Tab-separated table of C-alpha atoms in Angstrom:
chain	number	residue	atom	x	y	z
A	6	MET	CA	-16.437	-26.573	40.522
A	7	GLU	CA	-19.116	-26.841	42.883
A	8	THR	CA	-19.447	-28.793	45.761
A	9	LEU	CA	-22.963	-30.074	47.403
A	10	GLY	CA	-22.815	-32.599	50.510
A	11	SER	CA	-24.839	-34.731	52.079
A	12	ASN	CA	-24.152	-33.010	55.508
A	13	SER	CA	-23.021	-29.854	56.460
A	14	SER	CA	-19.804	-30.973	58.558
A	15	CYS	CA	-17.072	-31.913	58.244
A	16	ALA	CA	-17.382	-35.095	60.945
A	17	ASN	CA	-16.489	-38.108	60.649
A	18	GLY	CA	-18.993	-40.152	58.219
A	19	SER	CA	-19.667	-36.917	56.332
A	20	LEU	CA	-20.701	-36.895	52.226
A	21	ILE	CA	-19.278	-34.585	50.293
A	22	THR	CA	-20.381	-34.459	46.328
A	23	LEU	CA	-18.328	-32.821	44.068
A	24	TYR	CA	-19.892	-31.986	40.484
A	25	CYS	CA	-16.493	-31.307	38.146
A	26	TYR	CA	-18.266	-29.795	34.438
A	27	SER	CA	-20.048	-33.533	33.643
A	28	GLN	CA	-18.379	-35.874	36.123
A	29	GLN	CA	-19.623	-36.023	40.143
A	30	VAL	CA	-17.722	-37.861	42.659
A	31	LEU	CA	-18.717	-38.307	46.181
A	32	CYS	CA	-16.426	-37.967	48.866
A	33	GLN	CA	-17.053	-39.601	52.640
A	34	ILE	CA	-14.845	-38.657	55.654
A	35	VAL	CA	-13.939	-40.884	58.171
A	36	SER	CA	-11.499	-39.767	59.709
A	37	ASP	CA	-9.818	-35.956	61.236
A	38	PHE	CA	-6.595	-34.959	60.517
A	39	GLU	CA	-5.123	-32.951	62.874
A	40	PRO	CA	-0.792	-32.674	62.008
A	41	ASP	CA	1.536	-32.617	65.033
A	42	SER	CA	3.848	-28.819	64.660
A	43	SER	CA	5.567	-29.877	67.866
A	44	ASN	CA	6.681	-34.019	66.214
A	45	ASN	CA	6.044	-33.832	62.216
A	46	ILE	CA	8.857	-30.843	61.418
A	47	THR	CA	9.235	-31.197	58.017
A	48	LEU	CA	11.716	-29.075	55.696
A	49	SER	CA	9.506	-27.232	53.653
A	50	SER	CA	8.164	-26.236	56.570
A	51	TRP	CA	11.387	-25.218	58.155
A	52	GLN	CA	11.913	-22.985	54.883
A	53	LYS	CA	8.311	-21.451	54.683
A	54	ARG	CA	8.829	-20.735	58.495
A	55	ALA	CA	12.675	-18.866	58.074
A	56	THR	CA	11.561	-17.266	54.876
A	57	LYS	CA	8.459	-15.860	56.963
A	58	ASN	CA	10.009	-15.042	59.721
A	59	TYR	CA	13.626	-14.265	58.863
A	60	GLY	CA	13.486	-13.814	54.793
A	61	PHE	CA	14.229	-9.960	54.603
A	62	PHE	CA	17.143	-10.468	56.934
A	63	ILE	CA	18.639	-13.293	55.061
A	64	GLY	CA	18.264	-11.413	52.040
A	65	VAL	CA	20.143	-8.648	52.674
A	66	GLY	CA	22.626	-10.146	54.423
A	67	LEU	CA	23.147	-12.271	51.164
A	68	ALA	CA	23.023	-9.287	48.792
A	69	ILE	CA	25.371	-7.501	50.957
A	70	LEU	CA	27.790	-10.318	50.768
A	71	SER	CA	26.545	-10.662	47.091
A	72	SER	CA	28.181	-7.011	46.192
A	73	PHE	CA	31.432	-7.990	48.481
A	74	LEU	CA	32.397	-10.912	46.434
A	75	ILE	CA	31.231	-8.936	42.728
A	76	GLY	CA	33.327	-5.809	43.946
A	77	SER	CA	35.989	-8.382	44.930
A	78	SER	CA	35.736	-10.233	42.171
A	79	VAL	CA	37.094	-7.559	39.922
A	80	ILE	CA	40.448	-6.535	41.531
A	81	LEU	CA	41.461	-9.988	41.628
A	82	LYS	CA	40.536	-9.949	37.689
A	83	LYS	CA	42.576	-7.077	37.186
A	84	LYS	CA	45.751	-8.209	38.943
A	85	GLY	CA	45.652	-11.370	36.706
A	86	LEU	CA	45.777	-8.947	33.658
A	87	VAL	CA	48.469	-7.133	35.262
A	88	ARG	CA	50.503	-10.458	36.311
A	89	LEU	CA	49.840	-11.477	32.472
A	90	VAL	CA	51.323	-7.969	31.412
A	91	ASP	CA	54.734	-8.569	33.298
A	92	LYS	CA	55.094	-11.635	32.261
A	93	GLY	CA	54.986	-9.958	28.146
A	94	ALA	CA	52.675	-12.589	27.429
A	95	THR	CA	50.097	-11.195	24.722
A	96	ARG	CA	47.185	-8.585	26.454
A	97	ALA	CA	43.757	-9.394	26.584
A	98	VAL	CA	42.800	-6.392	24.295
A	99	ASP	CA	45.374	-7.261	21.468
A	100	GLY	CA	43.271	-10.689	21.471
A	101	GLY	CA	45.138	-12.879	24.086
A	102	PHE	CA	43.914	-15.416	26.084
A	103	GLY	CA	46.435	-15.977	28.338
A	104	TYR	CA	44.628	-14.945	31.607
A	105	LEU	CA	42.693	-18.534	30.987
A	106	LEU	CA	45.818	-19.590	32.280
A	107	ASP	CA	46.494	-17.502	35.532
A	108	LYS	CA	45.442	-18.477	39.014
A	109	MET	CA	44.202	-15.163	39.912
A	110	TRP	CA	42.249	-14.540	37.067
A	111	TRP	CA	40.444	-17.736	37.789
A	112	ALA	CA	40.520	-17.040	41.134
A	113	GLY	CA	38.347	-13.486	40.588
A	114	PHE	CA	36.197	-15.652	38.457
A	115	LEU	CA	35.039	-17.964	40.605
A	116	THR	CA	34.773	-14.646	42.663
A	117	MET	CA	32.112	-13.329	40.591
A	118	ALA	CA	30.113	-16.799	40.666
A	119	LEU	CA	29.499	-17.481	43.990
A	120	GLY	CA	29.108	-13.353	44.142
A	121	GLU	CA	25.733	-13.554	41.370
A	122	ALA	CA	24.850	-17.225	42.866
A	123	ALA	CA	23.847	-15.337	46.182
A	124	ASN	CA	22.709	-12.913	44.599
A	125	PHE	CA	20.236	-15.043	42.897
A	126	GLY	CA	19.936	-16.520	46.331
A	127	ALA	CA	18.614	-12.617	47.632
A	128	TYR	CA	16.281	-12.262	44.928
A	129	ILE	CA	14.284	-15.749	46.492
A	130	PHE	CA	14.483	-14.065	49.969
A	131	ALA	CA	14.034	-10.287	49.379
A	132	PRO	CA	12.170	-8.043	47.069
A	133	ALA	CA	13.792	-6.973	44.157
A	134	THR	CA	13.397	-3.454	45.261
A	135	VAL	CA	15.715	-3.553	47.990
A	136	VAL	CA	18.221	-6.118	46.788
A	137	THR	CA	19.532	-4.547	43.656
A	138	PRO	CA	19.966	-1.108	44.525
A	139	LEU	CA	22.392	-2.873	47.972
A	140	GLY	CA	24.214	-4.058	44.662
A	141	ALA	CA	25.479	-1.071	43.834
A	142	LEU	CA	27.893	-1.698	46.982
A	143	SER	CA	30.084	-3.573	44.692
A	144	VAL	CA	31.269	-0.218	43.016
A	145	LEU	CA	31.849	1.710	46.571
A	146	ILE	CA	34.092	-1.406	47.423
A	147	SER	CA	35.431	-2.408	44.182
A	148	ALA	CA	37.334	1.562	44.145
A	149	ILE	CA	37.887	1.118	47.738
A	150	LEU	CA	40.265	-1.617	46.941
A	151	SER	CA	41.376	-0.881	43.470
A	152	SER	CA	42.961	2.351	45.711
A	153	TYR	CA	44.125	-0.044	48.586
A	154	PHE	CA	45.301	-2.968	46.279
A	155	LEU	CA	45.954	-1.917	42.690
A	156	GLY	CA	47.392	2.020	43.590
A	157	GLU	CA	44.226	3.472	41.963
A	158	ARG	CA	42.408	6.679	42.360
A	159	LEU	CA	39.549	8.940	41.846
A	160	ASN	CA	39.599	12.742	41.188
A	161	LEU	CA	36.966	14.565	43.585
A	162	LEU	CA	34.376	15.181	40.205
A	163	GLY	CA	35.177	11.059	39.712
A	164	LYS	CA	33.407	10.133	43.119
A	165	LEU	CA	30.852	12.407	42.552
A	166	GLY	CA	29.684	10.952	39.618
A	167	CYS	CA	30.251	7.339	41.240
A	168	MET	CA	27.865	8.624	44.368
A	169	ILE	CA	25.576	9.879	41.064
A	170	ALA	CA	25.250	7.304	39.426
A	171	ILE	CA	24.483	5.192	42.332
A	172	ALA	CA	21.432	6.998	43.721
A	173	GLY	CA	20.321	7.838	40.100
A	174	SER	CA	20.489	3.487	39.462
A	175	SER	CA	18.926	2.879	42.656
A	176	VAL	CA	15.770	5.398	42.148
A	177	MET	CA	15.208	3.348	38.604
A	178	VAL	CA	14.687	0.476	39.912
A	179	ILE	CA	12.943	1.742	42.716
A	180	HIS	CA	10.498	2.913	40.646
A	181	ALA	CA	10.439	0.367	38.391
A	182	PRO	CA	7.486	-1.817	38.152
A	183	GLU	CA	7.397	-5.423	39.523
A	184	GLU	CA	8.342	-8.294	37.375
A	185	GLU	CA	6.020	-10.344	35.503
A	186	LYS	CA	5.609	-14.494	36.750
A	187	VAL	CA	6.187	-17.128	34.656
A	188	ASN	CA	5.129	-19.676	34.891
A	189	SER	CA	6.177	-22.206	31.942
A	190	ILE	CA	8.567	-21.917	29.192
A	191	ASN	CA	5.075	-22.380	26.844
A	192	GLU	CA	4.526	-18.847	28.446
A	193	MET	CA	8.005	-17.474	27.868
A	194	ALA	CA	7.710	-18.322	24.705
A	195	SER	CA	4.613	-16.468	23.741
A	196	LYS	CA	6.473	-13.516	25.700
A	197	LEU	CA	10.099	-13.778	23.833
A	198	LYS	CA	7.698	-13.624	19.803
A	199	ASP	CA	6.042	-10.160	20.831
A	200	THR	CA	7.093	-7.905	17.726
A	201	GLY	CA	8.182	-4.748	20.221
A	202	PHE	CA	10.755	-7.076	22.400
A	203	ILE	CA	11.515	-8.370	18.591
A	204	VAL	CA	12.251	-4.953	17.210
A	205	PHE	CA	13.983	-4.430	20.261
A	206	ALA	CA	16.184	-7.260	20.395
A	207	VAL	CA	17.091	-6.958	16.705
A	208	LEU	CA	18.427	-3.499	17.228
A	209	LEU	CA	20.938	-4.898	20.464
A	210	LEU	CA	22.290	-7.528	18.097
A	211	VAL	CA	22.857	-4.653	14.890
A	212	SER	CA	24.281	-2.501	17.875
A	213	SER	CA	26.231	-5.127	19.137
A	214	LEU	CA	28.149	-6.445	15.876
A	215	ILE	CA	28.561	-3.117	14.886
A	216	LEU	CA	29.928	-1.788	17.984
A	217	ILE	CA	32.792	-5.148	18.300
A	218	PHE	CA	33.678	-5.799	14.433
A	219	ILE	CA	33.720	-1.573	12.816
A	220	ILE	CA	34.168	0.432	15.853
A	221	ALA	CA	35.678	-1.456	18.674
A	222	PRO	CA	39.316	-2.006	16.675
A	223	ARG	CA	39.167	1.895	16.102
A	224	TYR	CA	38.447	3.376	19.304
A	225	GLY	CA	38.255	0.922	21.939
A	226	GLN	CA	41.418	1.503	23.294
A	227	LYS	CA	40.670	5.172	22.994
A	228	ASN	CA	37.305	5.228	24.303
A	229	ILE	CA	36.275	3.519	27.502
A	230	LEU	CA	32.724	3.328	26.760
A	231	VAL	CA	32.791	0.840	23.596
A	232	TYR	CA	33.791	-2.068	25.467
A	233	ILE	CA	31.433	-1.504	28.503
A	234	ILE	CA	28.667	-1.123	26.400
A	235	ILE	CA	29.285	-4.358	24.298
A	236	CYS	CA	29.469	-5.878	27.649
A	237	SER	CA	26.507	-4.602	29.268
A	238	VAL	CA	24.292	-5.601	25.629
A	239	MET	CA	25.531	-9.183	25.506
A	240	GLY	CA	24.365	-8.736	29.306
A	241	SER	CA	20.833	-7.725	28.743
A	242	TYR	CA	20.664	-11.400	26.210
A	243	SER	CA	22.358	-13.197	29.513
A	244	VAL	CA	19.834	-12.308	32.174
A	245	CYS	CA	17.527	-12.579	29.526
A	246	ALA	CA	17.928	-16.216	28.860
A	247	VAL	CA	18.485	-17.023	32.901
A	248	LYS	CA	15.769	-16.489	33.212
A	249	GLY	CA	13.725	-18.070	30.473
A	250	MET	CA	16.690	-21.269	31.735
A	251	GLY	CA	15.175	-20.967	35.697
A	252	ILE	CA	11.932	-20.959	34.516
A	253	ALA	CA	12.722	-24.353	31.814
A	254	ILE	CA	14.799	-26.110	35.461
A	255	LYS	CA	11.432	-25.534	37.552
A	256	GLY	CA	9.477	-26.767	35.060
A	257	PHE	CA	11.542	-29.433	34.350
A	258	PHE	CA	11.522	-30.932	38.117
A	259	LYS	CA	8.169	-30.750	37.449
A	260	GLY	CA	7.512	-32.905	35.716
A	261	GLN	CA	7.151	-30.319	32.339
A	262	PRO	CA	8.609	-31.748	29.173
A	263	VAL	CA	11.085	-28.930	28.985
A	264	LEU	CA	13.325	-30.883	27.055
A	265	ARG	CA	11.527	-31.307	23.936
A	266	HIS	CA	11.201	-27.612	23.770
A	267	PRO	CA	13.352	-25.955	21.279
A	268	LEU	CA	13.608	-22.953	23.551
A	269	THR	CA	15.179	-24.715	25.751
A	270	TYR	CA	18.009	-25.128	23.937
A	271	CYS	CA	17.818	-21.505	22.017
A	272	LEU	CA	18.560	-19.953	25.736
A	273	GLY	CA	21.068	-22.665	26.500
A	274	LEU	CA	22.565	-21.181	22.781
A	275	ILE	CA	22.265	-17.774	23.846
A	276	LEU	CA	24.241	-17.950	27.145
A	277	ALA	CA	26.982	-20.231	25.721
A	278	THR	CA	27.646	-16.710	23.143
A	279	SER	CA	26.616	-14.206	25.257
A	280	ILE	CA	29.210	-15.424	28.332
A	281	PRO	CA	32.598	-15.180	26.680
A	282	ILE	CA	31.732	-12.266	24.803
A	283	GLN	CA	30.497	-10.444	27.794
A	284	VAL	CA	34.041	-12.140	29.602
A	285	ASN	CA	36.133	-10.745	26.826
A	286	PHE	CA	35.373	-7.162	26.187
A	287	LEU	CA	34.821	-6.539	29.971
A	288	ASN	CA	38.904	-8.338	30.112
A	289	ARG	CA	39.817	-5.647	27.588
A	290	ALA	CA	38.046	-2.820	29.329
A	291	LEU	CA	40.321	-3.904	33.051
A	292	ASP	CA	42.895	-4.352	30.587
A	293	ILE	CA	43.644	-0.681	29.708
A	294	TYR	CA	41.620	1.187	32.160
A	295	ASN	CA	41.353	1.447	35.660
A	296	THR	CA	38.968	-0.531	37.588
A	297	SER	CA	37.864	2.388	39.280
A	298	LEU	CA	36.552	3.912	35.845
A	299	VAL	CA	35.201	0.396	34.176
A	300	PHE	CA	33.414	-1.047	36.641
A	301	PRO	CA	31.236	2.022	37.518
A	302	ILE	CA	30.389	2.827	34.304
A	303	TYR	CA	29.428	-1.360	33.904
A	304	TYR	CA	27.585	-1.201	36.641
A	305	VAL	CA	25.015	1.610	35.566
A	306	THR	CA	24.440	1.012	32.228
A	307	PHE	CA	24.480	-3.123	33.126
A	308	THR	CA	20.964	-1.859	35.168
A	309	SER	CA	20.186	0.339	32.340
A	310	THR	CA	19.842	-2.332	30.328
A	311	VAL	CA	19.235	-4.639	32.076
A	312	ILE	CA	15.768	-2.934	33.396
A	313	THR	CA	14.894	-1.743	29.967
A	314	SER	CA	14.533	-5.372	28.274
A	315	SER	CA	12.983	-6.283	31.058
A	316	ILE	CA	10.423	-3.568	30.900
A	317	ILE	CA	9.744	-4.125	27.186
A	318	LEU	CA	9.438	-8.631	27.254
A	319	PHE	CA	6.974	-8.347	30.555
A	320	LYS	CA	5.229	-5.399	29.778
A	321	GLU	CA	5.620	-3.541	32.808
A	322	TRP	CA	5.032	-0.109	31.389
A	323	ASN	CA	1.453	-1.084	31.111
A	324	SER	CA	0.974	-1.007	35.046
A	325	MET	CA	3.765	2.283	36.088
A	326	SER	CA	2.023	4.712	37.186
A	327	VAL	CA	2.934	8.460	36.509
A	328	VAL	CA	4.616	8.578	39.400
A	329	ASP	CA	6.941	5.504	38.476
A	330	ILE	CA	7.415	6.524	34.957
A	331	LEU	CA	8.889	10.506	35.928
A	332	GLY	CA	11.272	8.642	38.408
A	333	THR	CA	12.580	5.878	36.108
A	334	ILE	CA	12.922	8.370	33.380
A	335	SER	CA	15.056	10.984	36.038
A	336	GLY	CA	17.008	8.129	37.818
A	337	PHE	CA	18.004	7.193	34.253
A	338	ILE	CA	19.088	11.724	33.455
A	339	THR	CA	20.541	10.701	37.039
A	340	ILE	CA	22.552	7.927	35.589
A	341	ILE	CA	23.838	10.026	32.519
A	342	LEU	CA	25.020	12.754	33.927
A	343	GLY	CA	27.077	10.461	36.592
A	344	VAL	CA	28.660	8.458	33.894
A	345	PHE	CA	29.244	12.444	32.202
A	346	LEU	CA	31.095	13.487	35.627
A	347	LEU	CA	33.178	9.938	35.777
A	348	TYR	CA	34.556	10.000	32.584
A	349	ALA	CA	34.812	13.628	30.953
A	350	PHE	CA	37.028	14.808	34.083
A	351	LYS	CA	39.261	11.157	34.590
A	352	ASP	CA	42.010	13.494	34.027
A	353	LEU	CA	41.786	16.507	35.832
A	354	ASP	CA	43.893	16.445	38.873
A	355	ILE	CA	40.743	17.533	41.339
A	356	THR	CA	41.027	17.052	45.235
A	357	TRP	CA	39.483	18.847	48.374
A	358	GLU	CA	42.292	21.274	48.784
A	359	SER	CA	42.039	22.477	45.508
A	360	LEU	CA	38.419	23.901	45.748
A	361	PRO	CA	37.949	28.007	45.996
A	362	HIS	CA	36.198	27.785	49.195
A	363	THR	CA	39.760	26.567	50.751
A	364	HIS	CA	41.312	29.551	49.208
A	365	LYS	CA	39.766	32.851	50.274
A	366	ASN	CA	41.663	34.165	53.310
A	367	PRO	CA	45.500	33.053	51.629
A	368	ILE	CA	48.397	33.287	53.696
A	369	PRO	CA	50.961	36.391	52.238
A	370	PRO	CA	53.932	35.094	51.292
A	371	PRO	CA	56.968	37.098	53.815
A	372	THR	CA	57.752	39.702	53.069
A	373	PRO	CA	61.137	40.409	51.248
A	374	GLU	CA	64.002	42.456	54.043
A	375	PRO	CA	65.373	45.925	51.851
A	376	THR	CA	68.961	45.220	50.758
A	377	ILE	CA	70.514	48.029	52.720
A	378	ILE	CA	73.627	49.809	51.035
A	379	LYS	CA	76.185	51.134	53.952
A	380	LEU	CA	77.365	54.669	51.923
A	381	GLU	CA	80.816	54.521	53.890
A	382	ASP	CA	81.367	51.117	52.534
A	383	LYS	CA	84.515	52.102	50.592
A	384	ASN	CA	83.876	49.406	48.404
A	385	VAL	CA	80.338	49.886	47.167
A	386	LEU	CA	80.223	48.751	43.620
A	387	VAL	CA	78.516	50.939	40.874
A	388	ASP	CA	76.564	48.092	39.924
A	389	ASN	CA	74.592	48.625	43.012
A	390	ILE	CA	73.213	52.408	42.512
A	391	GLU	CA	70.084	52.739	40.959
A	392	LEU	CA	70.272	55.201	38.522
A	393	PRO	CA	66.714	56.700	36.995
A	394	PRO	CA	67.539	56.668	32.787
A	395	PRO	CA	68.264	59.195	31.047
A	396	SER	CA	65.621	61.021	28.798
A	397	PRO	CA	66.669	61.820	24.901
A	398	GLU	CA	66.288	65.040	25.322
A	399	GLU	CA	68.625	65.604	28.419
A	400	LYS	CA	72.591	65.015	27.728
A	401	PRO	CA	74.037	62.310	30.189
A	402	LYS	CA	75.008	63.183	33.825
A	403	VAL	CA	78.209	61.788	35.060
A	404	PHE	CA	78.653	60.723	38.354
A	405	THR	CA	82.359	60.597	39.727
A	406	ILE	CA	82.759	58.711	42.736
A	407	HIS	CA	85.540	59.966	45.152
A	408	THR	CA	87.533	57.428	46.989
C-alpha cells in the first residue's frame, strides 16, 4: 500500500490518497482527534498499563500461587486415596474408581485445576523462562507438606536428588528457545502435519500403549517409573492439545470459522482421552508410592517430555545457539542424575548424622573397671582363678588350696 497526499500536513481539510494495488481511495481529514486520557479510561487501556508496569510481578505472584496450589493438591489427593483404603474399598492401583466419590480427592482435583489456571495466567504476564522454573517450587512444597501431613520422609540422597533434578529442569527451561507464535488454527494444523512431529507422536503413542497394556500390569506396582512415564507421555499430548484449543478459542472470538475446522474436534477428543488416562495412572502411583517420590519424578519427566515435544512441533532448534543446545543437553543429563539419586537409594537410611565427617573424633567407650579378687577372702571360687591351658607335652599341674 502506498500513500500519496495532496497536502503534506495532517490539518483539517487535508487530502490523503491511498493506493492498494489497483484500488485508489481519497480520504479527507475533517477534525483532529486527541483522546482524553483522564476521562476516557477504558478497560483495555487499564490492562495495558497494568501489564506494562506490574506485569512481571503479577506473573511471578501467579506462578508462586500456582506452585502452592499444585503442591497442596497432591497431598489432598493422597489423603483421599488413603481414606479410601481405610474404608476397605478397591484401591486405585487395582482398578478401583472409588476416589470419584471422595470429597477429599475432589478437593485435590479442584485445587490442581485452580493451580493450572493460575499457571496459565502467569504465562500471560511473565516470560516462560521465569514462570517454568518457579513451577519447581511445587515439588518442594509437596515434599514439605507430605512430611507434616502424611508422615513421609526422604533420606539425604533423596533430598539431594530432588534439588539436582529441579536445578537441571530449570537449566533446561532457561536454555530452551522461545516458542513460535501460532495465530490461527490453520497454522496449527500445518505444524501438526509435519513429518518429524508425526513420527515423534507415533513413537510416543506406541510406547504408551506398550506401557499401559504390557508393562504396567506386570511391573507397575514394582517400579515407580512405569506409571509416571505414562502420565508424562499423556501430559505431552494434553499440553499440545491445550495449546491448540487456546488458539481455536482466540480465533472463535475473532470471528474465525474454527468450528468448521476438523482439527478443533480432534484436539477436543485428544483432551477427553489423555486427561482421564493421566489422572488414572497418577492416582495409581500415589496409591502405592510416597508422594515425596512420585511428585518430584513426575515433575522432571513431565517437563522434559513437554519441552521435547514443543521443540519438535515448532521447530525451535533452528533458532537455538550452540550455548542453548549444550545447556539443554546438560540440563537433561542433570535431571537424569537427580532422578537416579532420588529413586535408586530410596530404601537406604542415610541422614546428615551418618556422614563420615561426623565420626572423625568418636568418643571412646568407657573403660570397664577390672575385677579385683581379694586373696584373703576365704570364699574365693576356683572358677575365678585364671590358669594357662596345659601344653600337650607337660603333665597337668595340681594346685591345692587350703582354707
